C-alpha atoms as a PDB file:
ATOM      1  CA  MET A   1       7.891 -11.966  -7.894  1.00  0.00           C
ATOM      2  CA  ASP A   2       9.068  -8.735  -9.690  1.00  0.00           C
ATOM      3  CA  GLN A   3      12.640  -7.969  -9.667  1.00  0.00           C
ATOM      4  CA  ILE A   4      13.045  -4.597  -7.544  1.00  0.00           C
ATOM      5  CA  ASN A   5      16.621  -2.721  -7.560  1.00  0.00           C
ATOM      6  CA  ASN A   6      18.355   0.746  -7.789  1.00  0.00           C
ATOM      7  CA  ILE A   7      16.365   1.830  -4.893  1.00  0.00           C
ATOM      8  CA  GLN A   8      16.985   5.751  -4.070  1.00  0.00           C
ATOM      9  CA  VAL A   9      14.808   7.802  -2.116  1.00  0.00           C
ATOM     10  CA  VAL A  10      14.825  11.596  -3.048  1.00  0.00           C
ATOM     11  CA  PRO A  11      12.730  14.674  -2.418  1.00  0.00           C
ATOM     12  CA  CYS A  12       9.543  15.001  -4.095  1.00  0.00           C
ATOM     13  CA  THR A  13       9.136  18.483  -5.819  1.00  0.00           C
ATOM     14  CA  SER A  14       6.097  17.760  -8.215  1.00  0.00           C
ATOM     15  CA  SER A  15       3.658  14.962  -8.548  1.00  0.00           C
ATOM     16  CA  ASN A  16       0.812  13.962 -10.703  1.00  0.00           C
ATOM     17  CA  HIS A  17      -1.155  12.167  -7.620  1.00  0.00           C
ATOM     18  CA  LEU A  18      -0.374  14.189  -4.819  1.00  0.00           C
ATOM     19  CA  LYS A  19      -0.016  17.938  -3.771  1.00  0.00           C
ATOM     20  CA  PRO A  20       1.173  19.002  -0.187  1.00  0.00           C
ATOM     21  CA  PHE A  21      -0.378  21.744   1.533  1.00  0.00           C
ATOM     22  CA  ARG A  22      -0.372  23.291   5.186  1.00  0.00           C
ATOM     23  CA  VAL A  23      -3.650  24.237   6.556  1.00  0.00           C
ATOM     24  CA  HIS A  24      -3.780  26.965   9.464  1.00  0.00           C
ATOM     25  CA  TYR A  25      -6.829  27.171  11.807  1.00  0.00           C
ATOM     26  CA  SER A  26      -8.037  27.832  15.234  1.00  0.00           C
ATOM     27  CA  GLN A  27      -9.526  25.153  17.500  1.00  0.00           C
ATOM     28  CA  ASN A  28     -11.166  26.273  20.830  1.00  0.00           C
ATOM     29  CA  GLY A  29      -9.128  29.606  20.575  1.00  0.00           C
ATOM     30  CA  THR A  30      -5.902  27.817  19.973  1.00  0.00           C
ATOM     31  CA  LYS A  31      -4.050  28.373  16.832  1.00  0.00           C
ATOM     32  CA  LYS A  32      -2.891  25.416  15.099  1.00  0.00           C
ATOM     33  CA  SER A  33      -1.571  24.130  11.694  1.00  0.00           C
ATOM     34  CA  TRP A  34      -1.633  20.513   9.874  1.00  0.00           C
ATOM     35  CA  ASP A  35       0.124  19.286   6.788  1.00  0.00           C
ATOM     36  CA  PHE A  36      -1.546  17.351   4.484  1.00  0.00           C
ATOM     37  CA  MET A  37      -1.838  15.900   0.722  1.00  0.00           C
ATOM     38  CA  ARG A  38      -4.524  16.667  -1.711  1.00  0.00           C
ATOM     39  CA  THR A  39      -5.243  13.332  -3.799  1.00  0.00           C
ATOM     40  CA  HIS A  40      -7.991  11.798  -5.704  1.00  0.00           C
ATOM     41  CA  GLU A  41     -10.918  10.008  -4.425  1.00  0.00           C
ATOM     42  CA  SER A  42     -11.092   6.054  -4.951  1.00  0.00           C
ATOM     43  CA  VAL A  43     -12.916   2.981  -5.235  1.00  0.00           C
ATOM     44  CA  SER A  44     -12.226  -0.475  -4.247  1.00  0.00           C
ATOM     45  CA  ILE A  45     -14.019  -3.876  -5.122  1.00  0.00           C
ATOM     46  CA  LEU A  46     -14.501  -7.046  -3.217  1.00  0.00           C
ATOM     47  CA  ILE A  47     -14.506  -9.525  -5.964  1.00  0.00           C
ATOM     48  CA  PHE A  48     -16.064 -12.941  -5.124  1.00  0.00           C
ATOM     49  CA  ASN A  49     -15.789 -15.938  -7.676  1.00  0.00           C
ATOM     50  CA  THR A  50     -18.746 -17.849  -7.755  1.00  0.00           C
ATOM     51  CA  THR A  51     -17.332 -20.723  -9.919  1.00  0.00           C
ATOM     52  CA  SER A  52     -14.296 -21.416  -7.661  1.00  0.00           C
ATOM     53  CA  HIS A  53     -15.695 -19.880  -4.280  1.00  0.00           C
ATOM     54  CA  CYS A  54     -12.740 -17.801  -3.836  1.00  0.00           C
ATOM     55  CA  PHE A  55     -11.996 -13.910  -3.356  1.00  0.00           C
ATOM     56  CA  VAL A  56      -9.880 -12.436  -6.082  1.00  0.00           C
ATOM     57  CA  LEU A  57      -7.276 -10.005  -4.841  1.00  0.00           C
ATOM     58  CA  VAL A  58      -4.398  -8.112  -6.033  1.00  0.00           C
ATOM     59  CA  LYS A  59      -0.673  -8.646  -4.821  1.00  0.00           C
ATOM     60  CA  GLN A  60       1.607  -5.691  -5.741  1.00  0.00           C
ATOM     61  CA  PHE A  61       4.980  -3.862  -4.657  1.00  0.00           C
ATOM     62  CA  ARG A  62       4.489  -0.819  -2.766  1.00  0.00           C
ATOM     63  CA  PRO A  63       7.437   1.394  -2.388  1.00  0.00           C
ATOM     64  CA  ALA A  64       5.997   3.147   0.764  1.00  0.00           C
ATOM     65  CA  VAL A  65       5.706  -0.029   2.256  1.00  0.00           C
ATOM     66  CA  TYR A  66       9.075  -1.147   1.259  1.00  0.00           C
ATOM     67  CA  VAL A  67      10.661   2.169   2.425  1.00  0.00           C
ATOM     68  CA  CYS A  68       9.312   1.707   5.988  1.00  0.00           C
ATOM     69  CA  GLU A  69      10.427  -1.774   6.317  1.00  0.00           C
ATOM     70  CA  TRP A  70      13.893  -0.475   5.168  1.00  0.00           C
ATOM     71  CA  ASP A  71      13.777   2.107   7.775  1.00  0.00           C
ATOM     72  CA  LYS A  72      13.020  -0.444  10.391  1.00  0.00           C
ATOM     73  CA  SER A  73      16.098  -2.546   9.247  1.00  0.00           C
ATOM     74  CA  LYS A  74      18.703   0.405   9.568  1.00  0.00           C
ATOM     75  CA  PRO A  75      20.493   0.779  13.011  1.00  0.00           C
ATOM     76  CA  SER A  76      19.378   3.381  15.316  1.00  0.00           C
ATOM     77  CA  PRO A  77      21.521   6.486  15.801  1.00  0.00           C
ATOM     78  CA  GLY A  78      22.822   4.976  19.111  1.00  0.00           C
ATOM     79  CA  GLU A  79      23.488   1.690  17.797  1.00  0.00           C
ATOM     80  CA  GLU A  80      25.575   3.522  14.823  1.00  0.00           C
ATOM     81  CA  LYS A  81      27.512   5.463  17.495  1.00  0.00           C
ATOM     82  CA  LYS A  82      28.117   2.385  19.528  1.00  0.00           C
ATOM     83  CA  GLU A  83      29.484   0.496  16.460  1.00  0.00           C
ATOM     84  CA  GLY A  84      31.630   3.418  15.384  1.00  0.00           C
ATOM     85  CA  GLU A  85      32.951   3.869  18.847  1.00  0.00           C
ATOM     86  CA  GLU A  86      33.993   0.162  18.990  1.00  0.00           C
ATOM     87  CA  GLN A  87      35.625   0.403  15.600  1.00  0.00           C
ATOM     88  CA  ALA A  88      37.658   3.515  16.555  1.00  0.00           C
ATOM     89  CA  ALA A  89      38.642   2.316  19.977  1.00  0.00           C
ATOM     90  CA  PRO A  90      42.093   0.912  18.893  1.00  0.00           C
ATOM     91  CA  GLU A  91      42.656   4.240  16.821  1.00  0.00           C
ATOM     92  CA  GLU A  92      41.835   6.366  19.691  1.00  0.00           C
ATOM     93  CA  GLU A  93      45.314   7.502  20.684  1.00  0.00           C
ATOM     94  CA  LYS A  94      46.563   7.918  17.184  1.00  0.00           C
ATOM     95  CA  GLU A  95      43.858  10.222  16.313  1.00  0.00           C
ATOM     96  CA  LYS A  96      44.692  12.218  19.444  1.00  0.00           C
ATOM     97  CA  GLU A  97      48.133  12.361  18.355  1.00  0.00           C
ATOM     98  CA  GLN A  98      46.984  13.731  15.017  1.00  0.00           C
ATOM     99  CA  GLU A  99      44.848  16.327  16.507  1.00  0.00           C
ATOM    100  CA  ALA A 100      47.572  17.676  18.532  1.00  0.00           C
ATOM    101  CA  GLU A 101      49.951  17.883  15.598  1.00  0.00           C
ATOM    102  CA  GLY A 102      47.129  19.623  13.360  1.00  0.00           C
ATOM    103  CA  GLU A 103      47.245  16.566  11.018  1.00  0.00           C
ATOM    104  CA  GLY A 104      43.353  15.822  11.568  1.00  0.00           C
ATOM    105  CA  GLN A 105      42.257  17.534   8.319  1.00  0.00           C
ATOM    106  CA  GLY A 106      38.828  16.761   7.108  1.00  0.00           C
ATOM    107  CA  LYS A 107      37.767  15.118  10.501  1.00  0.00           C
ATOM    108  CA  GLY A 108      33.984  15.330  11.087  1.00  0.00           C
ATOM    109  CA  GLU A 109      32.847  15.535   7.588  1.00  0.00           C
ATOM    110  CA  GLU A 110      30.342  13.116   6.635  1.00  0.00           C
ATOM    111  CA  THR A 111      29.684  11.687   3.412  1.00  0.00           C
ATOM    112  CA  GLU A 112      27.238   9.109   2.031  1.00  0.00           C
ATOM    113  CA  GLU A 113      27.549   7.206  -1.061  1.00  0.00           C
ATOM    114  CA  VAL A 114      24.520   6.374  -3.276  1.00  0.00           C
ATOM    115  CA  GLY A 115      23.605   2.613  -2.655  1.00  0.00           C
ATOM    116  CA  SER A 116      25.814   2.541   0.440  1.00  0.00           C
ATOM    117  CA  ALA A 117      23.099   0.678   2.542  1.00  0.00           C
ATOM    118  CA  PRO A 118      24.318  -2.973   2.757  1.00  0.00           C
ATOM    119  CA  ASP A 119      21.493  -4.733   4.167  1.00  0.00           C
ATOM    120  CA  LEU A 120      18.266  -4.043   2.182  1.00  0.00           C
ATOM    121  CA  PRO A 121      15.325  -6.113   2.800  1.00  0.00           C
ATOM    122  CA  PRO A 122      13.925  -8.335   0.262  1.00  0.00           C
ATOM    123  CA  ALA A 123      11.602  -6.995  -2.447  1.00  0.00           C
ATOM    124  CA  SER A 124       8.891  -9.240  -0.720  1.00  0.00           C
ATOM    125  CA  ALA A 125       9.001  -6.782   2.092  1.00  0.00           C
ATOM    126  CA  GLY A 126       7.060  -4.299   0.199  1.00  0.00           C
ATOM    127  CA  VAL A 127       4.534  -6.360  -1.240  1.00  0.00           C
ATOM    128  CA  THR A 128       0.884  -6.358  -0.062  1.00  0.00           C
ATOM    129  CA  TYR A 129      -2.483  -8.002  -0.480  1.00  0.00           C
ATOM    130  CA  GLU A 130      -5.161  -5.478  -1.732  1.00  0.00           C
ATOM    131  CA  LEU A 131      -8.569  -5.311  -3.249  1.00  0.00           C
ATOM    132  CA  CYS A 132      -8.941  -4.287  -6.886  1.00  0.00           C
ATOM    133  CA  ALA A 133      -9.142  -0.560  -6.871  1.00  0.00           C
ATOM    134  CA  GLY A 134      -9.060   2.490  -8.983  1.00  0.00           C
ATOM    135  CA  LEU A 135      -8.503   6.327  -8.760  1.00  0.00           C
ATOM    136  CA  VAL A 136     -11.530   8.608  -9.329  1.00  0.00           C
ATOM    137  CA  ASP A 137      -9.598  10.753 -11.868  1.00  0.00           C
ATOM    138  CA  LYS A 138     -12.240  11.609 -14.315  1.00  0.00           C
ATOM    139  CA  PRO A 139     -14.904  13.895 -12.869  1.00  0.00           C
ATOM    140  CA  ASP A 140     -17.706  12.974 -15.445  1.00  0.00           C
ATOM    141  CA  LEU A 141     -17.316   9.094 -14.722  1.00  0.00           C
ATOM    142  CA  PRO A 142     -19.696   7.343 -12.448  1.00  0.00           C
ATOM    143  CA  LEU A 143     -18.014   5.544  -9.523  1.00  0.00           C
ATOM    144  CA  GLU A 144     -19.629   2.262 -10.826  1.00  0.00           C
ATOM    145  CA  GLU A 145     -17.920   2.587 -14.162  1.00  0.00           C
ATOM    146  CA  VAL A 146     -14.759   3.439 -12.453  1.00  0.00           C
ATOM    147  CA  ALA A 147     -14.795   0.329 -10.476  1.00  0.00           C
ATOM    148  CA  ARG A 148     -15.934  -1.652 -13.721  1.00  0.00           C
ATOM    149  CA  GLN A 149     -12.910  -0.544 -15.392  1.00  0.00           C
ATOM    150  CA  GLY A 150     -10.716  -1.365 -12.350  1.00  0.00           C
ATOM    151  CA  VAL A 151     -11.959  -5.103 -12.108  1.00  0.00           C
ATOM    152  CA  LEU A 152     -11.141  -5.559 -15.936  1.00  0.00           C
ATOM    153  CA  GLN A 153      -7.980  -3.766 -15.844  1.00  0.00           C
ATOM    154  CA  GLU A 154      -6.341  -5.240 -12.879  1.00  0.00           C
ATOM    155  CA  CYS A 155      -8.252  -8.829 -12.706  1.00  0.00           C
ATOM    156  CA  GLY A 156      -9.452  -9.534 -16.147  1.00  0.00           C
ATOM    157  CA  TYR A 157     -13.089  -9.747 -15.131  1.00  0.00           C
ATOM    158  CA  ASP A 158     -15.790  -8.069 -17.557  1.00  0.00           C
ATOM    159  CA  VAL A 159     -18.691  -7.081 -15.028  1.00  0.00           C
ATOM    160  CA  PRO A 160     -21.477  -5.100 -15.923  1.00  0.00           C
ATOM    161  CA  VAL A 161     -22.374  -2.056 -14.014  1.00  0.00           C
ATOM    162  CA  ALA A 162     -25.670  -3.237 -13.023  1.00  0.00           C
ATOM    163  CA  LYS A 163     -24.030  -6.026 -11.107  1.00  0.00           C
ATOM    164  CA  LEU A 164     -21.763  -3.888  -8.824  1.00  0.00           C
ATOM    165  CA  ARG A 165     -23.168  -3.352  -5.269  1.00  0.00           C
ATOM    166  CA  LYS A 166     -22.203  -0.418  -3.193  1.00  0.00           C
ATOM    167  CA  ILE A 167     -21.265  -1.577   0.264  1.00  0.00           C
ATOM    168  CA  THR A 168     -20.216   1.655   1.864  1.00  0.00           C
ATOM    169  CA  SER A 169     -17.607   4.706   1.548  1.00  0.00           C
ATOM    170  CA  TYR A 170     -15.080   5.893   4.210  1.00  0.00           C
ATOM    171  CA  ARG A 171     -12.221   8.186   4.716  1.00  0.00           C
ATOM    172  CA  SER A 172      -8.612   6.563   4.187  1.00  0.00           C
ATOM    173  CA  GLY A 173      -5.270   8.203   5.303  1.00  0.00           C
ATOM    174  CA  VAL A 174      -7.240  10.759   7.663  1.00  0.00           C
ATOM    175  CA  GLY A 175      -4.055  12.001   9.036  1.00  0.00           C
ATOM    176  CA  VAL A 176      -2.224  12.545   5.663  1.00  0.00           C
ATOM    177  CA  THR A 177      -5.101  12.704   2.903  1.00  0.00           C
ATOM    178  CA  GLY A 178      -8.491  12.263   4.326  1.00  0.00           C
ATOM    179  CA  ALA A 179      -9.383  11.117   0.739  1.00  0.00           C
ATOM    180  CA  LYS A 180     -12.848   9.178   0.175  1.00  0.00           C
ATOM    181  CA  GLN A 181     -12.947   5.561  -0.768  1.00  0.00           C
ATOM    182  CA  THR A 182     -16.060   3.967  -1.974  1.00  0.00           C
ATOM    183  CA  LEU A 183     -16.222  -0.009  -1.722  1.00  0.00           C
ATOM    184  CA  PHE A 184     -18.040  -2.176  -4.043  1.00  0.00           C
ATOM    185  CA  TYR A 185     -18.918  -5.764  -4.250  1.00  0.00           C
ATOM    186  CA  ALA A 186     -18.900  -7.992  -7.388  1.00  0.00           C
ATOM    187  CA  GLU A 187     -19.695 -11.445  -8.048  1.00  0.00           C
ATOM    188  CA  VAL A 188     -17.866 -12.912 -11.112  1.00  0.00           C
ATOM    189  CA  SER A 189     -17.614 -16.311 -12.613  1.00  0.00           C
ATOM    190  CA  GLU A 190     -15.135 -17.776 -15.070  1.00  0.00           C
ATOM    191  CA  GLU A 191     -17.417 -16.810 -17.748  1.00  0.00           C
ATOM    192  CA  ASN A 192     -16.808 -13.280 -17.083  1.00  0.00           C
ATOM    193  CA  HIS A 193     -13.058 -13.782 -17.176  1.00  0.00           C
ATOM    194  CA  VAL A 194     -11.753 -12.226 -20.547  1.00  0.00           C
ATOM    195  CA  GLY A 195      -8.133 -11.568 -19.545  1.00  0.00           C
ATOM    196  CA  VAL A 196      -6.466  -8.217 -18.240  1.00  0.00           C
ATOM    197  CA  ALA A 197      -7.339  -5.655 -20.745  1.00  0.00           C
ATOM    198  CA  MET A 198      -6.091  -2.028 -21.409  1.00  0.00           C
ATOM    199  CA  VAL A 199      -8.905   0.834 -20.240  1.00  0.00           C
ATOM    200  CA  GLU A 200      -9.007   3.765 -22.428  1.00  0.00           C
ATOM    201  CA  GLY A 201      -6.563   6.494 -21.377  1.00  0.00           C
ATOM    202  CA  GLU A 202      -4.317   4.270 -19.593  1.00  0.00           C
ATOM    203  CA  ALA A 203      -0.632   4.247 -21.072  1.00  0.00           C
ATOM    204  CA  GLU A 204      -0.005   0.613 -19.802  1.00  0.00           C
ATOM    205  CA  PRO A 205      -1.744  -2.112 -17.859  1.00  0.00           C
ATOM    206  CA  ARG A 206      -1.398  -1.680 -13.796  1.00  0.00           C
ATOM    207  CA  GLU A 207       1.199  -3.695 -11.985  1.00  0.00           C
ATOM    208  CA  GLY A 208       0.105  -6.338  -9.969  1.00  0.00           C
ATOM    209  CA  GLU A 209      -0.492 -10.073  -9.609  1.00  0.00           C
ATOM    210  CA  VAL A 210      -3.985 -11.641  -9.339  1.00  0.00           C
ATOM    211  CA  VAL A 211      -4.323 -13.967  -6.239  1.00  0.00           C
ATOM    212  CA  LYS A 212      -7.113 -16.322  -5.177  1.00  0.00           C
ATOM    213  CA  VAL A 213      -8.223 -16.752  -1.540  1.00  0.00           C
ATOM    214  CA  PRO A 214     -10.544 -19.705  -0.881  1.00  0.00           C
ATOM    215  CA  LEU A 215     -13.676 -18.682   1.022  1.00  0.00           C
ATOM    216  CA  HIS A 216     -13.180 -21.169   3.615  1.00  0.00           C
ATOM    217  CA  GLU A 217      -9.606 -19.421   4.481  1.00  0.00           C
ATOM    218  CA  ALA A 218     -10.902 -15.986   4.320  1.00  0.00           C
ATOM    219  CA  MET A 219     -10.912 -15.164   7.832  1.00  0.00           C
ATOM    220  CA  THR A 220      -7.924 -16.849   8.645  1.00  0.00           C
ATOM    221  CA  PHE A 221      -6.238 -14.914   5.819  1.00  0.00           C
ATOM    222  CA  ALA A 222      -7.663 -11.752   7.139  1.00  0.00           C
ATOM    223  CA  TYR A 223      -6.161 -11.809  10.563  1.00  0.00           C
ATOM    224  CA  ASP A 224      -2.865 -13.342   9.571  1.00  0.00           C
ATOM    225  CA  GLU A 225      -0.144 -10.577  10.346  1.00  0.00           C
ATOM    226  CA  SER A 226       2.280 -12.466   8.290  1.00  0.00           C
ATOM    227  CA  LEU A 227       0.466 -11.471   5.187  1.00  0.00           C
ATOM    228  CA  PRO A 228       0.688  -7.869   4.857  1.00  0.00           C
ATOM    229  CA  LYS A 229      -2.620  -6.451   3.545  1.00  0.00           C
ATOM    230  CA  THR A 230      -4.681  -3.325   3.489  1.00  0.00           C
ATOM    231  CA  MET A 231      -7.569  -2.478   6.065  1.00  0.00           C
ATOM    232  CA  PRO A 232     -10.305  -2.626   3.239  1.00  0.00           C
ATOM    233  CA  VAL A 233      -9.374  -6.488   2.842  1.00  0.00           C
ATOM    234  CA  ILE A 234     -10.023  -7.335   6.373  1.00  0.00           C
ATOM    235  CA  PHE A 235     -13.136  -5.107   6.578  1.00  0.00           C
ATOM    236  CA  SER A 236     -14.729  -6.533   3.424  1.00  0.00           C
ATOM    237  CA  PHE A 237     -13.920 -10.191   4.409  1.00  0.00           C
ATOM    238  CA  VAL A 238     -15.761  -9.479   7.565  1.00  0.00           C
ATOM    239  CA  TRP A 239     -18.780  -7.936   5.640  1.00  0.00           C
ATOM    240  CA  PHE A 240     -18.861 -10.827   3.417  1.00  0.00           C
ATOM    241  CA  HIS A 241     -19.027 -13.262   6.460  1.00  0.00           C
ATOM    242  CA  ASN A 242     -21.778 -11.172   8.052  1.00  0.00           C
ATOM    243  CA  ASN A 243     -23.843 -10.722   5.138  1.00  0.00           C
ATOM    244  CA  MET A 244     -23.278 -13.121   2.036  1.00  0.00           C
ATOM    245  CA  SER A 245     -21.473 -16.338   3.459  1.00  0.00           C
ATOM    246  CA  PRO A 246     -24.934 -17.894   4.579  1.00  0.00           C
ATOM    247  CA  LYS A 247     -26.016 -17.984   0.951  1.00  0.00           C
ATOM    248  CA  TYR A 248     -23.087 -20.087  -0.004  1.00  0.00           C
ATOM    249  CA  LYS A 249     -23.305 -22.193   3.141  1.00  0.00           C
ATOM    250  CA  ILE A 250     -19.714 -22.234   3.515  1.00  0.00           C
ATOM    251  CA  SER A 251     -17.778 -21.665   6.822  1.00  0.00           C
ATOM    252  CA  THR A 252     -15.370 -18.534   6.658  1.00  0.00           C
ATOM    253  CA  ASN A 253     -13.353 -20.047   9.492  1.00  0.00           C
ATOM    254  CA  VAL A 254     -14.091 -17.353  12.158  1.00  0.00           C
END
């Protein structure tokens, strides 16, 4: 597991991937507005290894997930106030005397030190299981080629474009981005494994750990809430169970 430290949450004034906007519109005569982000479309790939009869996923640290878990671990404002009141109780009369004498200078000022959160959750709180994926950030590149490069770079399998099967496309993050993602299916074998490779235009290999989920454990894995995962993982496992598992004559434990 990667070592994650020195975490700081700061305002984002510019980004290469996200651009915030506000749209104004009228709906049934009522004026409304909505804040959203423009981002790239993407592809994701369900990879099935026919040699070992397992799915190939990517496990990686997601800062957004981690911050959500961090926020959940913080005490609520009411709890903070209660704790503050309990701690201040023995000093209450002394503070009143100071106020009466005009010695309460600086009272009420709030300061926050960087890194003052004492109970950071472990880095594993921000780790999710995902399908291999890639951004569609090159307009002239076919989606199948984006998917092929993603499989090679993230999981180390060299899959011909002709062997990629499109399953469907859908909208993700409809309340924030509304970006389109296209889902592919790819069958690989150990003969296709050439190792994680750099793709032209990338500065460095993508982060993430390749993990394998045995076919007979797939549906149990999909619905295990203790294993954080994206919706495409669950959907694609169900799709495989309904469309492909009879071919391999192996139960997926539904």
